[in-house]
Coordinates of C-alpha atoms in Angstrom, one line a residue:
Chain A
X1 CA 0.0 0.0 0.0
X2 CA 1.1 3.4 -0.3
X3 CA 1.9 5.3 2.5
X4 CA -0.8 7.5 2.4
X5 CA -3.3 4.5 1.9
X6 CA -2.4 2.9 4.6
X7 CA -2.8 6.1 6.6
X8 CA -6.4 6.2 5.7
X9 CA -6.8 2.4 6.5
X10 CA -5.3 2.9 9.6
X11 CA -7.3 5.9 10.7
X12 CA -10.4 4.1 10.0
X13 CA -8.8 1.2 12.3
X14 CA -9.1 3.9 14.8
X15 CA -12.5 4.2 15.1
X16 CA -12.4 7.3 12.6
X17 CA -15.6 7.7 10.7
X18 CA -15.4 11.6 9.4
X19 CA -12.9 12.7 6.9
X20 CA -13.2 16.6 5.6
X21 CA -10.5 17.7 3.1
X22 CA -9.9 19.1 -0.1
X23 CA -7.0 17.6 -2.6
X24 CA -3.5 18.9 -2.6
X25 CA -0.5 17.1 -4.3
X26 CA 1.3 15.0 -2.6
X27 CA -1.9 14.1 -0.3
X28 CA -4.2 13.3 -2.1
X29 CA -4.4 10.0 -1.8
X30 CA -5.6 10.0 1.6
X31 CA -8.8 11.7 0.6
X32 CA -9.4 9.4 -2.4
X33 CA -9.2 6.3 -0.2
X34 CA -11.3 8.1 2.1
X35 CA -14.3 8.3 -0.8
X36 CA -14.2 4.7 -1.4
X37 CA -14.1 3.2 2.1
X38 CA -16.1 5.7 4.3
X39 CA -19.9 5.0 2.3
X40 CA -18.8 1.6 2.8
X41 CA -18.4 1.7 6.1
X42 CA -21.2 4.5 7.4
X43 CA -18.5 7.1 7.6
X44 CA -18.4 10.4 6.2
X45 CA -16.3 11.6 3.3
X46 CA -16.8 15.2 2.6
X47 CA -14.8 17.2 0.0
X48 CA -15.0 20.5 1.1
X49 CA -14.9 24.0 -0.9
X50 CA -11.2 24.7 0.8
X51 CA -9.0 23.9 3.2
X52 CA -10.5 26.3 6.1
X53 CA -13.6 25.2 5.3
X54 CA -12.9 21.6 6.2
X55 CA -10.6 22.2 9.5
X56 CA -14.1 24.0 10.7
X57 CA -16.0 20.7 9.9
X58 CA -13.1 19.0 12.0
X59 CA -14.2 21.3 14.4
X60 CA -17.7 20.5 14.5
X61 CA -17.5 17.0 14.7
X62 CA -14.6 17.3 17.4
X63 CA -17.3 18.9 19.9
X64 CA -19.6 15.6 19.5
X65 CA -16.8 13.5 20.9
X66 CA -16.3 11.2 17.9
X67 CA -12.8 10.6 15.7
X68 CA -12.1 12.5 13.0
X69 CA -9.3 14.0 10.6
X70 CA -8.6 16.4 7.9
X71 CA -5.1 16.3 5.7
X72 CA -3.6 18.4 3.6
X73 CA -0.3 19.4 2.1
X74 CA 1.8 22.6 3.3
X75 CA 0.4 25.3 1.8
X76 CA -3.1 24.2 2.6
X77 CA -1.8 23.5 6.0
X78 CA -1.1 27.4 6.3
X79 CA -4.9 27.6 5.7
X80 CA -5.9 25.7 8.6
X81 CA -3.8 27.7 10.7
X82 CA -6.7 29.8 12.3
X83 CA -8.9 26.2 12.6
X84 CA -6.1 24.6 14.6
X85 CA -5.9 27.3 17.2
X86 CA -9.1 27.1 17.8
X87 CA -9.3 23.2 18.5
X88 CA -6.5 24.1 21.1
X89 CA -8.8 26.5 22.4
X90 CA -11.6 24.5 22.6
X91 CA -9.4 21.5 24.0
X92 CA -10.5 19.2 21.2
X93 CA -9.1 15.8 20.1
X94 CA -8.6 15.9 16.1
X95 CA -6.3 14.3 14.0
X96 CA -4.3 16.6 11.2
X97 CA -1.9 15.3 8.3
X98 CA 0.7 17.5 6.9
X99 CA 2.4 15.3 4.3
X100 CA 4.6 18.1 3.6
X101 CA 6.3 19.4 0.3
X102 CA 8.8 22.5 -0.5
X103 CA 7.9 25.7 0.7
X104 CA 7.3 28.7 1.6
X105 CA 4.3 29.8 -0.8
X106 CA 2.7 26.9 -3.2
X107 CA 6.7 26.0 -3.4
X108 CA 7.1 22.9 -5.0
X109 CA 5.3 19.4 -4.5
X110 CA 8.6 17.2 -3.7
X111 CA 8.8 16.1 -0.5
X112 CA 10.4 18.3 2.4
X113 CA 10.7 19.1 6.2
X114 CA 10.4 22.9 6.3
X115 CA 7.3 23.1 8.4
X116 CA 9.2 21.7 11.1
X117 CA 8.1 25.0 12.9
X118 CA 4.9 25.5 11.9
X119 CA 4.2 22.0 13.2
X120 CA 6.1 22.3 16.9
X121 CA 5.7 26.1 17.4
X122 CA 3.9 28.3 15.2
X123 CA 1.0 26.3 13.7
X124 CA -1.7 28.9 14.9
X125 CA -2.5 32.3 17.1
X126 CA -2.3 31.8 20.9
X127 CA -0.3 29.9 23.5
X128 CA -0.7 26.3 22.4
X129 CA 0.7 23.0 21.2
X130 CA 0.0 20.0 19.3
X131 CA 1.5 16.3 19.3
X132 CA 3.6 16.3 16.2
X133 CA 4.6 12.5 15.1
X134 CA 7.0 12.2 12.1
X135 CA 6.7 8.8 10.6
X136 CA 9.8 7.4 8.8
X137 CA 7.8 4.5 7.0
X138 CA 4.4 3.3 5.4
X139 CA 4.5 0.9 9.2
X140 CA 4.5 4.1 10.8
X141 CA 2.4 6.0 8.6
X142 CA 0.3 3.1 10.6
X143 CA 1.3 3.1 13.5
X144 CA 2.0 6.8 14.3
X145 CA -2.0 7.4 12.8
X146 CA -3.3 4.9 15.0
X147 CA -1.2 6.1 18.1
X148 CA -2.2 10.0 16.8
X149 CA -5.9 9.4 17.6
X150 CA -5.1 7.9 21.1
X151 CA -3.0 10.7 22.1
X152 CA -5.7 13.3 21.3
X153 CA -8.6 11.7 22.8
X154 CA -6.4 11.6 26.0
X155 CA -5.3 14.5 26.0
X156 CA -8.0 16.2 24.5
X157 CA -5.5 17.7 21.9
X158 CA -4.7 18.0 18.0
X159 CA -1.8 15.5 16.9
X160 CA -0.5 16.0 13.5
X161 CA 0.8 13.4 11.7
X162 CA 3.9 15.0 10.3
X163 CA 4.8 13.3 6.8
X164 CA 6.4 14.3 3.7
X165 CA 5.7 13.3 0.3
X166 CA 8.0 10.6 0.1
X167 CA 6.7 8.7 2.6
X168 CA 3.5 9.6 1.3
X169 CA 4.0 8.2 -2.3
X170 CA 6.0 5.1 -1.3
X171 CA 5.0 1.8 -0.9
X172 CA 5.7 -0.5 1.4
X173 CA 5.0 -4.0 3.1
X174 CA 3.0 -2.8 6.1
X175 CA 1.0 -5.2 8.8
X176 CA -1.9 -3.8 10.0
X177 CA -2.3 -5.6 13.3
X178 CA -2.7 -3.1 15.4
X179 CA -4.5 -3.9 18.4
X180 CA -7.4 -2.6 20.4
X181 CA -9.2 1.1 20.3
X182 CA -9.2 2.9 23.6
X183 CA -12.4 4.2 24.4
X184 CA -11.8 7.6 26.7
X185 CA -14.9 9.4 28.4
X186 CA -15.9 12.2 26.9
X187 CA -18.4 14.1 29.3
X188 CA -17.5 17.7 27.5
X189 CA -19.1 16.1 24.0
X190 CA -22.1 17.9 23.0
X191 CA -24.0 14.7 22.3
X192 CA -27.6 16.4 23.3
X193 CA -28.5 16.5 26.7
X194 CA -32.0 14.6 26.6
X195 CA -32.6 16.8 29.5
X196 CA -30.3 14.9 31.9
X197 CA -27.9 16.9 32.3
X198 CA -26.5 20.4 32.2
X199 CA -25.5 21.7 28.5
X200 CA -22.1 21.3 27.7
X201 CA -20.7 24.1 25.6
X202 CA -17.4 23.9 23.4
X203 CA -16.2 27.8 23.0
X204 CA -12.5 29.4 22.6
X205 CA -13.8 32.4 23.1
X206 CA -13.3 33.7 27.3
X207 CA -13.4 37.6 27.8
X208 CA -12.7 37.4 31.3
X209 CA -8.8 37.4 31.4
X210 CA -8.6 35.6 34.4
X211 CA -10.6 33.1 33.4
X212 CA -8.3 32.9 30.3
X213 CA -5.8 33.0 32.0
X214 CA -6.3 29.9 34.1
X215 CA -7.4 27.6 30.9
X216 CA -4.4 28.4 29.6
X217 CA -2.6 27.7 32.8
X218 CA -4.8 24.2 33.3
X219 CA -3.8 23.8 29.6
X220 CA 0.3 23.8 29.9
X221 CA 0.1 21.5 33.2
X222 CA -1.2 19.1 30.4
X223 CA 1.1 20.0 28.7
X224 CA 4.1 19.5 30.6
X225 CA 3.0 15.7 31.3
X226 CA 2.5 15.1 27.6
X227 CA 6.3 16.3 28.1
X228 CA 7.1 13.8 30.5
X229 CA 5.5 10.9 29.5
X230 CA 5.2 11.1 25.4
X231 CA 8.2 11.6 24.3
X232 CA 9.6 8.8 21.4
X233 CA 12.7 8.0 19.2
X234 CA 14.8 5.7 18.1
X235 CA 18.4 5.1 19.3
X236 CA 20.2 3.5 16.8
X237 CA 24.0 2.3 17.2
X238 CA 24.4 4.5 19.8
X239 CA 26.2 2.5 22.2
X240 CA 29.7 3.8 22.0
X241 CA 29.2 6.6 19.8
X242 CA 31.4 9.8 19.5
X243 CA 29.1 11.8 17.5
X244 CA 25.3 11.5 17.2
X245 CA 23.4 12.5 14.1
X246 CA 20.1 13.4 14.9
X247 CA 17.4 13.1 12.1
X248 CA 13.5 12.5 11.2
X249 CA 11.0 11.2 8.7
X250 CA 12.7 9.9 5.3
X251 CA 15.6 11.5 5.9
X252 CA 16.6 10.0 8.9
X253 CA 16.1 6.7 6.4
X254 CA 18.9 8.3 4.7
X255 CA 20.9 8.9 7.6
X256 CA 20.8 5.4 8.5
X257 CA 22.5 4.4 5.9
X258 CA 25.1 7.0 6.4
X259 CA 25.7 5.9 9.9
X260 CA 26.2 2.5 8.9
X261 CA 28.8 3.4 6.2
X262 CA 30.1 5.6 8.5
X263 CA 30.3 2.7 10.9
X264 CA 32.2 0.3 8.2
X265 CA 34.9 3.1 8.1
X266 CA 35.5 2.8 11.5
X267 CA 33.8 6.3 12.3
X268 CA 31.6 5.8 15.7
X269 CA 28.5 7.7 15.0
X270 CA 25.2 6.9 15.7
X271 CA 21.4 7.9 15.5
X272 CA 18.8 9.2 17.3
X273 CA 15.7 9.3 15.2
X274 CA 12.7 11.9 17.8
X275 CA 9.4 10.1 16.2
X276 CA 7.8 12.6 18.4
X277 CA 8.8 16.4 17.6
X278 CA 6.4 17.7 20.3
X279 CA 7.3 16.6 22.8
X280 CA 11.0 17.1 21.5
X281 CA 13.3 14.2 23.2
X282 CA 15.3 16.7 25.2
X283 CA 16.5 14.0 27.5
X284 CA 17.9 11.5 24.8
X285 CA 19.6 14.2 23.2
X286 CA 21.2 15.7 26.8
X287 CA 21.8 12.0 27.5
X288 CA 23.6 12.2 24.2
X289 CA 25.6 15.3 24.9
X290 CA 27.3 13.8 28.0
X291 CA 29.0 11.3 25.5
X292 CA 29.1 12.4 22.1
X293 CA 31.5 15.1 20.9
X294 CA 29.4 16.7 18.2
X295 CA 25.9 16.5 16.6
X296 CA 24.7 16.6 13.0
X297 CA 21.3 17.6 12.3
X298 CA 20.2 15.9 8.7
X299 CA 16.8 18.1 7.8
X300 CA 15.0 18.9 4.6
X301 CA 15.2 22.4 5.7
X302 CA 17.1 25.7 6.0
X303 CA 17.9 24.2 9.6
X304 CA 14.6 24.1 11.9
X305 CA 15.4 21.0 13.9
X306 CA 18.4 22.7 15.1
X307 CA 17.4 24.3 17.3
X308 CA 15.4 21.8 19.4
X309 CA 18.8 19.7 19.7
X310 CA 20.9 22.8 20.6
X311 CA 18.2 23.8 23.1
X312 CA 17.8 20.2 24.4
X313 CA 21.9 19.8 24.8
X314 CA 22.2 23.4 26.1
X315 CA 24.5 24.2 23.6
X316 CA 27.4 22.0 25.0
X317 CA 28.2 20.5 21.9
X318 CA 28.2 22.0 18.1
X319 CA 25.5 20.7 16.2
X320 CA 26.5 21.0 12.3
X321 CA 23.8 21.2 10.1
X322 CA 22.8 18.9 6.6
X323 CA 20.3 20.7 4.8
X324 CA 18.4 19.7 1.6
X325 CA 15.8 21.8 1.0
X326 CA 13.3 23.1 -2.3
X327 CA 12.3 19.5 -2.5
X328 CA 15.4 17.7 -2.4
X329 CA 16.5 14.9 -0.2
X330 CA 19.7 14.8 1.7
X331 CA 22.0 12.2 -0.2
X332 CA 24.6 9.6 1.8
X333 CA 27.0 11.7 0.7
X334 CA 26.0 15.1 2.0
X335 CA 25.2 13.0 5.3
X336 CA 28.4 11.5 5.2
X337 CA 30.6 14.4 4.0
X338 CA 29.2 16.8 7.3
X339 CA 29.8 13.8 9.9
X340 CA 33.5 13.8 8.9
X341 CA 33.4 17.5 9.1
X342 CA 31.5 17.3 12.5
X343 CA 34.0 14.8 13.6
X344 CA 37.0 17.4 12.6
X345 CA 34.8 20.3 14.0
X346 CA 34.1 17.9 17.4
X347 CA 37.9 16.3 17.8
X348 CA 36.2 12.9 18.1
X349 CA 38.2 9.6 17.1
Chain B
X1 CA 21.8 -8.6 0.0
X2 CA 19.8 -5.8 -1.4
X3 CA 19.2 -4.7 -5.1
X4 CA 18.4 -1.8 -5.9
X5 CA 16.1 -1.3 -9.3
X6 CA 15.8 2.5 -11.7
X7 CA 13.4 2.1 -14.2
X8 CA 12.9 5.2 -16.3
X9 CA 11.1 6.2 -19.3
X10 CA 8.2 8.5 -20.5
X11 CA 5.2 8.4 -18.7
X12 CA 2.3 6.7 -19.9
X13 CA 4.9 3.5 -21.2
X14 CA 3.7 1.6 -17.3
X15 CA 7.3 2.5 -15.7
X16 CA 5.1 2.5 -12.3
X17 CA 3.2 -0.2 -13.0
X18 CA 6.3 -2.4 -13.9
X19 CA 7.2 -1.5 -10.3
X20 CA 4.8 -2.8 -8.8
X21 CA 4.7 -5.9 -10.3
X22 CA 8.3 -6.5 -9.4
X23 CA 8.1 -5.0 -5.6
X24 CA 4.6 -8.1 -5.5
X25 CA 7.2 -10.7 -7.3
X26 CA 9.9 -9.7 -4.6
X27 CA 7.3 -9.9 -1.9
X28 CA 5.9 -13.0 -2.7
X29 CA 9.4 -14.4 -2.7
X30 CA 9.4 -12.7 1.0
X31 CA 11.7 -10.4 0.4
X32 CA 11.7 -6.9 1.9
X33 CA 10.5 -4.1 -0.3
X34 CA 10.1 -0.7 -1.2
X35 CA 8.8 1.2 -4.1
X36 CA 8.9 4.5 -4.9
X37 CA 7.4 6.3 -7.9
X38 CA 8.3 9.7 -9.4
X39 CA 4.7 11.4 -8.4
X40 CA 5.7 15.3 -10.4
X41 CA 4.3 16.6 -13.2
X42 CA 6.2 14.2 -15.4
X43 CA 4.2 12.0 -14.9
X44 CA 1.9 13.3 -17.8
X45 CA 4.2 12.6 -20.3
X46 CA 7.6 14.1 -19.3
X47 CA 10.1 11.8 -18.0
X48 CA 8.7 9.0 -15.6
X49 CA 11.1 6.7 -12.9
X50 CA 10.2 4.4 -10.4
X51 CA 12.6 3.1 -7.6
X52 CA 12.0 -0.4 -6.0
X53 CA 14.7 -2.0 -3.5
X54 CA 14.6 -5.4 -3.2
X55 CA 16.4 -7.1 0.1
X56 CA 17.0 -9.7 2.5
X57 CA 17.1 -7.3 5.7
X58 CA 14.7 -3.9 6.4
X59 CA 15.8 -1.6 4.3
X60 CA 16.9 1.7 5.2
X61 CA 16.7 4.3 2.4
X62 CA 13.9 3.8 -0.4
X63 CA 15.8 6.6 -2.6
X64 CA 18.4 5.3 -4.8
X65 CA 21.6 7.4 -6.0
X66 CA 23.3 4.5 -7.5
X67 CA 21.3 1.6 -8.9
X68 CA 22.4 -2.2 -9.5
X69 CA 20.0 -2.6 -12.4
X70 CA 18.6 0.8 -15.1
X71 CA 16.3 -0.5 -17.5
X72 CA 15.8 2.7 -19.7
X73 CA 12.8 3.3 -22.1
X74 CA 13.5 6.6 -23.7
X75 CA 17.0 8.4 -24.6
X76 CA 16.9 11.0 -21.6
X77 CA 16.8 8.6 -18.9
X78 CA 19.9 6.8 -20.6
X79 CA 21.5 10.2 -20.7
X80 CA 20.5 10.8 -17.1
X81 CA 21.3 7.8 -15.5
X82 CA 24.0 5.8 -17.3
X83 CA 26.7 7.1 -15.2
X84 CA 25.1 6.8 -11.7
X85 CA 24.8 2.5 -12.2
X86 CA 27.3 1.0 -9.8
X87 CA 30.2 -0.6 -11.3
X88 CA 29.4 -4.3 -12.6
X89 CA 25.8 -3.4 -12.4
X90 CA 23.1 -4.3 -15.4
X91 CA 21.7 -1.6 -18.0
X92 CA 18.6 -2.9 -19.9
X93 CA 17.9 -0.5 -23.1
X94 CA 15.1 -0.2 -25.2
X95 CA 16.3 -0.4 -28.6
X96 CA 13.5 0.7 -30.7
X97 CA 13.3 3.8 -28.8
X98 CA 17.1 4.9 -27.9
X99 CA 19.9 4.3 -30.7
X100 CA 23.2 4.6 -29.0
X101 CA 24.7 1.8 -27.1
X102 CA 25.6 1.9 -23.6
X103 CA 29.0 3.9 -23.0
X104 CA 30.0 2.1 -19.6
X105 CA 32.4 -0.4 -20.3
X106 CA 32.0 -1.5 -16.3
X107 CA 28.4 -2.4 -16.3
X108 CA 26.7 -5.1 -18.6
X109 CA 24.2 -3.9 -21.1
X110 CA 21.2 -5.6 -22.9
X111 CA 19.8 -4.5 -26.0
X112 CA 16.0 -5.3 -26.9
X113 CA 14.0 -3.6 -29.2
X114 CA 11.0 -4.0 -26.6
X115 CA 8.1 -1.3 -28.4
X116 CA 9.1 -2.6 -31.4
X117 CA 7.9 -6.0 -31.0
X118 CA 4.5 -4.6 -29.1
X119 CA 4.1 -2.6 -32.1
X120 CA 3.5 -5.8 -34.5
X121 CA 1.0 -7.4 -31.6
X122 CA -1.6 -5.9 -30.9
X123 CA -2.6 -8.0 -27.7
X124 CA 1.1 -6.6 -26.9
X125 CA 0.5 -2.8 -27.2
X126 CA 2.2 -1.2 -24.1
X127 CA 4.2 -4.5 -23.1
X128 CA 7.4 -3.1 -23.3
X129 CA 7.9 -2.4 -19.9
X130 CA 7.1 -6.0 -19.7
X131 CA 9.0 -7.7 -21.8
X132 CA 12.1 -6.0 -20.7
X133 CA 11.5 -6.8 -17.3
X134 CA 11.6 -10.7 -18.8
X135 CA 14.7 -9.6 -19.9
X136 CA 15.9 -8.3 -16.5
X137 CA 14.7 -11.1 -14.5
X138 CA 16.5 -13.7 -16.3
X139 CA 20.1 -12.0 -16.8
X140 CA 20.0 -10.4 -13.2
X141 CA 17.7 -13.4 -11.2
X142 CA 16.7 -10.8 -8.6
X143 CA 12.9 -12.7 -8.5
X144 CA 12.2 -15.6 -10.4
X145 CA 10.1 -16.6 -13.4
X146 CA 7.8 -18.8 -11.8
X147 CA 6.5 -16.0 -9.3
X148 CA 5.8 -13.8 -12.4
X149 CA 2.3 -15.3 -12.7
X150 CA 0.9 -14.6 -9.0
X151 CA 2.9 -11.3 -9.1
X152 CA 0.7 -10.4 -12.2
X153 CA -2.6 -11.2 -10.0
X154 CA -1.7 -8.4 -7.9
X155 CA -1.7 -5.9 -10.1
X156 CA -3.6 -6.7 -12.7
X157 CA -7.4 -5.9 -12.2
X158 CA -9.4 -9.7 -11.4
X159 CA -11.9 -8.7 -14.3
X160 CA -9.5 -8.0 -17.2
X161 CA -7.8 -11.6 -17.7
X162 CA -7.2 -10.8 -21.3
X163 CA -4.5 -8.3 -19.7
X164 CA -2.9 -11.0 -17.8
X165 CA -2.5 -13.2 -20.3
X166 CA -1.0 -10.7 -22.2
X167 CA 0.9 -9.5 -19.4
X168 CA 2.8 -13.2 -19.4
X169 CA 3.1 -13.6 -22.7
X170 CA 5.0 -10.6 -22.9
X171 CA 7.4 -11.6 -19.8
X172 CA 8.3 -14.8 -21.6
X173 CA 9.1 -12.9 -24.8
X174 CA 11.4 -10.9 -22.9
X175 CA 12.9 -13.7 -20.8
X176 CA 13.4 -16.2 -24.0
X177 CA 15.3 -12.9 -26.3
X178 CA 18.5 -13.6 -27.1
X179 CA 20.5 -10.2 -28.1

């Protein structure tokens, strides 16, 4: 399956039954295998009249408790910029998939990692944040969907899925066994009262600062134990390594290779691969810095990621930077050419 | 071990399909696999590729800078490619459609004239990509032959069996050409 088929499949093994979108190269995929399987299944497939129009339909459906998801592409991303604020401000669970391409503006539609920020910081107005989960494979495009919906029911909580358009395109062997659905409680959903209870009201909108002021309080002590307990990656040959490279999505699938060429030269480098970017693995990579003389950030941007690992290691070690960008994907090479520089720059073995 | 397959050509002459079919071969054989297609513009009729990495172990990177095997189908993807096939690696050419020869003297190049014969069958029309990946499975044995059959049951739509049969007919035309 491809990647982004899978995705769908997988989102619908989640209990998903309402899928809003509009098509955008190199996602569109996810909505077509969304038209075929959801009347099959009782779901809802709705192409909507744009990008914003469909985040709000997210919306909707969000406030009735049930799973649902809307994808896109990065510039359409942009456009559900305003939407995503306001699920954080609603505290709603949705599901979002960036399967990203070249940027900024309607860029390119090769694959890339430039919304990096958009995704961990910036993808909205307001203090908030979103579980970002980069998947690396079609498995993950999988997994990471299927984990994505349990996250934001428990949190109550966007997660974005993260992709690119490799990832997106390729195809892989891919297992769908993937266990049980949680079911959380939802008391907040506004599933009619029947006149048993109070009304239950899902608004962003609070004009008494205080009041504001203590959501968005109640809202980051969430936060910080999403911190604490959600953070994922990958360590990979990390053992007695001098110098870590730290990279995500496909091209950490470069990197990998690198390392292990790397490895056969008698270089000792390793990987740590954050399948999370929010929550960032700060402690793998401070764990890191204790050992490792130098990192090497592999990205499919100007340098985003960066900062995250210079932050995380409290700039004790230099963290040199392997950038592709416009579309293109970092090559062994490039990888391999800015370890031995890191390892010069670093004074490892 | 772990092969690593470019096929290139124009789109439209079923470079992706051709992928598949071999990434379902490899799979059956329980290999690990990974395909993936050029999804830009080109795909309307500019230039067309399609990566598939066939291996024993996971495999880590689905991109390919340096293939084992190029089967070409039109004169730019020669042009573009030729160089980048590893040393001792395999180059299958279309010859009805590209007229040079291969200028590597390190790889080992085969020769068929693929549209050609599809042009004089008409239950062949748009084999080529087939019959040159009978070619390529019998000089490089990455899958087998006998695999070729289920492989084709895969892809090929259950209500079209005309297309299957044509589908291996063209494979063994390919496998049985001797250049």
């Amino acid at each position: 399956m491809k990647g982004n088929e899978a995705l769908a499949e997988a989102a619908i093994m989640a209990g998903c039954r309402f899928y809003f979108g509009y098509p955008i190269t190199p996602q569109t995929e996810i909505a077509a295998y969304m038209s075929k399987r959801m009347p099959k299944i009782g779901g809802t497939f709705l192409q909507a009249e744009s990008e914003i129009a469909a985040i709000n339909m997210v919306i909707g459906v969000a406030s009735t408790g049930k799973r649902v998801m809307t994808s896109s592409s990065s510039p359409g991303i942009s456009l559900k910029s305003e939407g995503l604020s306001y699920l954080a401000g609603c505290d709603l669970p949705a599901l979002v998939v960036n399967c990203q391409r070249g940027g900024p503006g309607l860029g390119g539609i090769q694959p890339s990692q430039s919304d990096y920020f958009h995704a961990t910081r910036g993808a909205g107005h307001g203090d908030f944040r979103m579980i970002v989960l980069a998947p690396s494979s079609v498995q993950e495009m999988v997994s990471l969907t299927f984990k994505g919906f349990d996250l934001a029911d428990k949190y109550r909580m966007t997660s974005m899925i993260l992709a690119d358009g490799t990832v997106g395109q390729m195809m892989e062997p891919v297992s769908l066994d993937l266990g049980e659905v949680t079911d959380y409680e939802k008391p907040w959903a506004t599933t009619g009262t029947e006149m048993k209870r109070e009304h239950n009201i899902v608004n962003s909108l609070c004009l008494q600062p205080e009041e504001l002021e203590d959501q968005n309080i109640a809202r980051f002590a969430r936060y910080a134990e999403i911190e604490k307990n959600e953070a994922m990656y990958e360590s990979y040959r990390m053992d007695d390594a001098d110098l870590c490279v730290v990279a995500f999505g496909i091209a950490s699938r470069v990197a990998k290779n690198a390392v292990d060429t790397a490895r056969a030269n008698g270089v000792k480098v390793g990987m740590i691969r954050p399948v999370t970017l929010w929550p960032f693995p700060k402690d793998a990579i401070a764990a890191a810095a204790d050992s490792c003389k130098a990192f090497v950030s592999v990205e499919m941007s100007m340098g985003q990621m960066i900062e995250d690992i210079e932050l995380a290691e409290r700039c004790r070690r230099p963290v040199l930077l392997c950038s592709r960008v416009g579309g293109m994907i970092p090559t062994e090479r490039n990888i391999l050419d800015t370890i031995e520089e890191a390892r010069k720059t670093g004074g490892a073995e | 071990m772990t092969t690593q397959i470019l096929i290139a050509g124009f789109g439209g002459q079923g470079i992706l399909f051709a992928g598949k079919f071999l990434s379902h071969e490899a799979l059956i054989e329980n290999k690990e696999v990974a395909w993936l297609p050029s999804y830009g513009p080109e795909m309307r009729g500019g230039t067309a590729n399609c990566s598939v990495t066939i291996s024993d172990k996971p495999i880590g990177s689905p991109i390919i800078a340096n293939p084992d095997i190029l089967i070409a189908m039109n004169l730019p993807s020669l042009d573009k490619y030729e160089d980048a096939v590893k040393p001792g690696g395999y180059i299958f050419v279309d010859s009805s459609l590209i007229e040079r020869k291969v200028k590597r003297t390190d790889v080992k190049a085969y020769y068929l004239p693929a549209t050609a014969i599809c042009s004089e069958d008409e239950n062949l029309r748009g084999g080529a990509d087939i019959i040159l990946m009978g070619a390529m499975i019998r000089r490089t044995g990455v899958v087998s032959l006998e695999n070729t059959e289920a492989a084709f049951r895969k892809v090929v739509k259950a209500n079209k069996p005309q297309l299957l049969a044509n589908d291996l007919r063209a494979i063994k035309i390919g496998y049985d050409y001797e250049d």
